[in-house]
Amino acid sequence: MDIIEADVVIVGGGPAGCTCALYTSRADLKTVILDKNPSVGALAITHQIANYPGVSSEMSGDALLSLMRDQAVEYGTDYRRAQVFGVDVNGEWKTVYTPEGTFKARSLVLASGAMGRPASFKGEADFLGKGVSYCATCDGAFYRGREVAVVGFNKEAIEEGQVLTKFASTVHWITSNDPKEDDLHAQDLIAHPNVKHWSKTRLMKINGNDSGVNMIQVKSRSSESQEDVAVDGVFVYMSGSKPITDFLGDQIALREDGGVVVDDFMATSCEGVWAIGDIRNTPFKQAVVAASDGCIAAMAIDRFLNSRKSIRVDWVHS
Ligand SMILES: Cc1cc2nc3c(=O)[nH]c(=O)nc-3n(C[C@H](O)[C@H](O)[C@H](O)COP(=O)(O)OP(=O)(O)OC[C@H]3O[C@@H](n4cnc5c(N)ncnc54)[C@H](O)[C@@H]3O)c2cc1C
């Protein structure tokens, strides 16, 4: 698989990542954004954003985010859909692993937000990596011809369910509510011949043995008893509010509340790695704060990569 080199690799294409990319691209730094899914971050799911300075109070978060992304791309940012599943921050060049390729850069920016959640279903933590996954694009091919479950009802669950239909013999889609009839993506997934939809049903437990997952227990709202479903994989897509840092291992210092520790320049405990936006888990989770973090990190990165003594402002246009 290809190795792509850049000056700056940014994990996450929310307001923090896009703002950082806008500034680093304008500073002539080769910048790549790796974004798992542009529709599932905190800003993307915000119905109406009435408090971002200078934009109409009618604007949706998704529309504002598209503007930010387009502006960064216009200045040269290479925006790619890819879920980061691991990084190696040792040494001068940081390595970032995705199913779509490996990326190397001298500066790495963590901007994956705080829409993560701790493992909460019974058995989820025990079988993580042994049948439980959060990334069909990464792991789907392991389940060719086998039965899997997809749990969740958001856009990510629907898109990842579609990915799994290419590999699995049956995709059991478990949703606690019924998708609306005008939700065409959800209806498309339900209509797929490989998909069995378990409507108004909850996942109760994930079971398995030393070889991994082999069964889930589900309970329908209309039934008193639980039902066993034989599956080899369970893909969980439930939103929460925990910083998304699972791809970091223990390479970067985190606070007790899960937020990444940074200094005034958004630099983390590892030289060459910055963290911006909700991943810091500050009490002020706002789009404008995330954008501000992105700007600060970008200017610090420009200074770091060009060995400048001071920060170069972005508004001196000659
Ligand atoms: C329901 C809701 C309403 C809100 N309303 C407002 C409001 O009205 N005004 C306001 O200012 N703020 C609002 N906020 C807060 C604001 O949206 C966030 O503070 C802001 O979006 C944080 O930006 P971010 O870039 O850090 O993270 P996010 O916007 O969450 O973006 C993170 C990005 O990282 C990607 N990502 C995650 N994991 C990976 C991975 N492993 N690999 C690659 N990419 C990854 C995600 O797909 C996403 O695109 C709201 C938040 C929520 C949840």
GROMACS .gro file of C-alpha atoms and ligand atoms in nm, residues 10-19 33-53 61 64-65 69 79-86 96-98 110-116 156 240-241 244-247 276-280 284-291 293, ligand 1:
model
  127
   10ILE     CA    1  -0.459   1.617   1.058
   11VAL     CA    2  -0.682   1.344   1.203
   12GLY     CA    3  -1.040   1.473   1.187
   13GLY     CA    4  -1.218   1.712   0.951
   14GLY     CA    5  -1.438   1.903   1.197
   15PRO     CA    6  -1.408   2.279   1.258
   16ALA     CA    7  -1.081   2.227   1.448
   17GLY     CA    8  -0.916   2.019   1.173
   18CYS     CA    9  -1.048   2.229   0.882
   19THR     CA   10  -0.937   2.558   1.039
   33ILE     CA   11  -0.686   1.585   0.648
   34LEU     CA   12  -0.794   1.229   0.723
   35ASP     CA   13  -1.162   1.227   0.815
   36LYS     CA   14  -1.356   0.916   0.911
   37ASN     CA   15  -1.691   1.057   0.807
   38PRO     CA   16  -1.787   1.422   0.745
   39SER     CA   17  -2.144   1.361   0.870
   40VAL     CA   18  -2.080   1.225   1.218
   41GLY     CA   19  -1.874   1.489   1.402
   42ALA     CA   20  -2.031   1.723   1.657
   43LEU     CA   21  -2.065   2.018   1.417
   44ALA     CA   22  -2.193   1.799   1.132
   45ILE     CA   23  -2.490   1.680   1.342
   46THR     CA   24  -2.575   2.028   1.475
   47HIS     CA   25  -2.915   2.117   1.335
   48GLN     CA   26  -2.874   2.494   1.344
   49ILE     CA   27  -2.569   2.695   1.439
   50ALA     CA   28  -2.687   3.031   1.566
   51ASN     CA   29  -2.376   3.144   1.750
   52TYR     CA   30  -2.086   3.113   1.505
   53PRO     CA   31  -1.976   3.472   1.438
   61GLY     CA   32  -2.373   2.283   1.126
   64LEU     CA   33  -2.097   2.555   0.790
   65LEU     CA   34  -1.861   2.258   0.798
   69ARG     CA   35  -1.377   2.216   0.430
   79TYR     CA   36  -0.896   1.612   0.220
   80ARG     CA   37  -0.946   1.235   0.232
   81ARG     CA   38  -1.216   1.010   0.377
   82ALA     CA   39  -1.024   0.761   0.592
   83GLN     CA   40  -1.057   0.626   0.943
   84VAL     CA   41  -0.733   0.640   1.139
   85PHE     CA   42  -0.685   0.323   1.338
   86GLY     CA   43  -0.333   0.371   1.468
   96VAL     CA   44  -0.061   0.742   1.062
   97TYR     CA   45  -0.234   0.418   0.964
   98THR     CA   46  -0.565   0.397   0.775
  110LEU     CA   47  -0.521   1.529   1.662
  111ALA     CA   48  -0.867   1.672   1.591
  112SER     CA   49  -1.099   1.373   1.616
  113GLY     CA   50  -1.344   1.540   1.852
  114ALA     CA   51  -1.533   1.399   2.149
  115MET     CA   52  -1.816   1.200   1.996
  116GLY     CA   53  -1.671   0.873   2.126
  156GLU     CA   54  -2.222   0.613   1.025
  240GLY     CA   55  -2.139   0.953   2.307
  241SER     CA   56  -1.936   1.238   2.446
  244ILE     CA   57  -1.183   0.994   2.058
  245THR     CA   58  -0.830   0.883   2.142
  246ASP     CA   59  -0.852   0.505   2.096
  247PHE     CA   60  -0.612   0.518   1.795
  276ILE     CA   61  -0.717   2.079   1.903
  277GLY     CA   62  -1.092   2.109   1.954
  278ASP     CA   63  -1.316   1.882   2.158
  279ILE     CA   64  -1.049   1.610   2.187
  280ARG     CA   65  -0.905   1.833   2.463
  284PHE     CA   66  -1.610   2.506   2.639
  285LYS     CA   67  -1.707   2.276   2.353
  286GLN     CA   68  -1.802   2.525   2.083
  287ALA     CA   69  -1.731   2.543   1.710
  288VAL     CA   70  -1.562   2.882   1.746
  289VAL     CA   71  -1.332   2.747   2.020
  290ALA     CA   72  -1.239   2.446   1.805
  291ALA     CA   73  -1.162   2.679   1.512
  293ASP     CA   74  -0.751   2.597   1.858
  319LIG     C1   75  -2.576   1.817   1.930
  319LIG     C2   76  -2.469   1.923   1.936
  319LIG     C3   77  -2.504   2.056   1.914
  319LIG     C4   78  -2.404   2.156   1.918
  319LIG     N1   79  -2.440   2.287   1.895
  319LIG     C5   80  -2.344   2.382   1.891
  319LIG     C6   81  -2.377   2.518   1.860
  319LIG     O1   82  -2.493   2.553   1.839
  319LIG     N2   83  -2.275   2.608   1.855
  319LIG     C7   84  -2.145   2.574   1.878
  319LIG     O2   85  -2.056   2.660   1.869
  319LIG     N3   86  -2.111   2.448   1.908
  319LIG     C8   87  -2.207   2.350   1.915
  319LIG     N4   88  -2.172   2.222   1.947
  319LIG     C9   89  -2.030   2.191   1.977
  319LIG    C10   90  -1.943   2.190   1.852
  319LIG     O3   91  -2.014   2.122   1.749
  319LIG    C11   92  -1.810   2.122   1.881
  319LIG     O4   93  -1.749   2.190   1.988
  319LIG    C12   94  -1.717   2.122   1.760
  319LIG     O5   95  -1.780   2.060   1.649
  319LIG    C13   96  -1.586   2.049   1.793
  319LIG     O6   97  -1.509   2.043   1.677
  319LIG     P1   98  -1.399   1.930   1.653
  319LIG     O7   99  -1.340   1.960   1.520
  319LIG     O8  100  -1.310   1.924   1.771
  319LIG     O9  101  -1.478   1.792   1.653
  319LIG     P2  102  -1.596   1.737   1.557
  319LIG    O10  103  -1.680   1.845   1.504
  319LIG    O11  104  -1.662   1.630   1.639
  319LIG    O12  105  -1.518   1.671   1.435
  319LIG    C14  106  -1.435   1.559   1.454
  319LIG    C15  107  -1.412   1.489   1.319
  319LIG    O13  108  -1.316   1.385   1.340
  319LIG    C16  109  -1.355   1.268   1.267
  319LIG     N5  110  -1.295   1.151   1.331
  319LIG    C17  111  -1.325   1.094   1.450
  319LIG     N6  112  -1.249   0.984   1.471
  319LIG    C18  113  -1.168   0.971   1.362
  319LIG    C19  114  -1.068   0.878   1.324
  319LIG     N7  115  -1.034   0.775   1.401
  319LIG     N8  116  -1.008   0.895   1.203
  319LIG    C20  117  -1.039   0.999   1.122
  319LIG     N9  118  -1.134   1.091   1.154
  319LIG    C21  119  -1.197   1.078   1.273
  319LIG    C22  120  -1.508   1.271   1.273
  319LIG    O14  121  -1.566   1.196   1.168
  319LIG    C23  122  -1.535   1.423   1.260
  319LIG    O15  123  -1.550   1.460   1.124
  319LIG    C24  124  -2.269   2.122   1.945
  319LIG    C25  125  -2.235   1.987   1.967
  319LIG    C26  126  -2.333   1.888   1.963
  319LIG    C27  127  -2.296   1.743   1.988
   0.00000   0.00000   0.00000
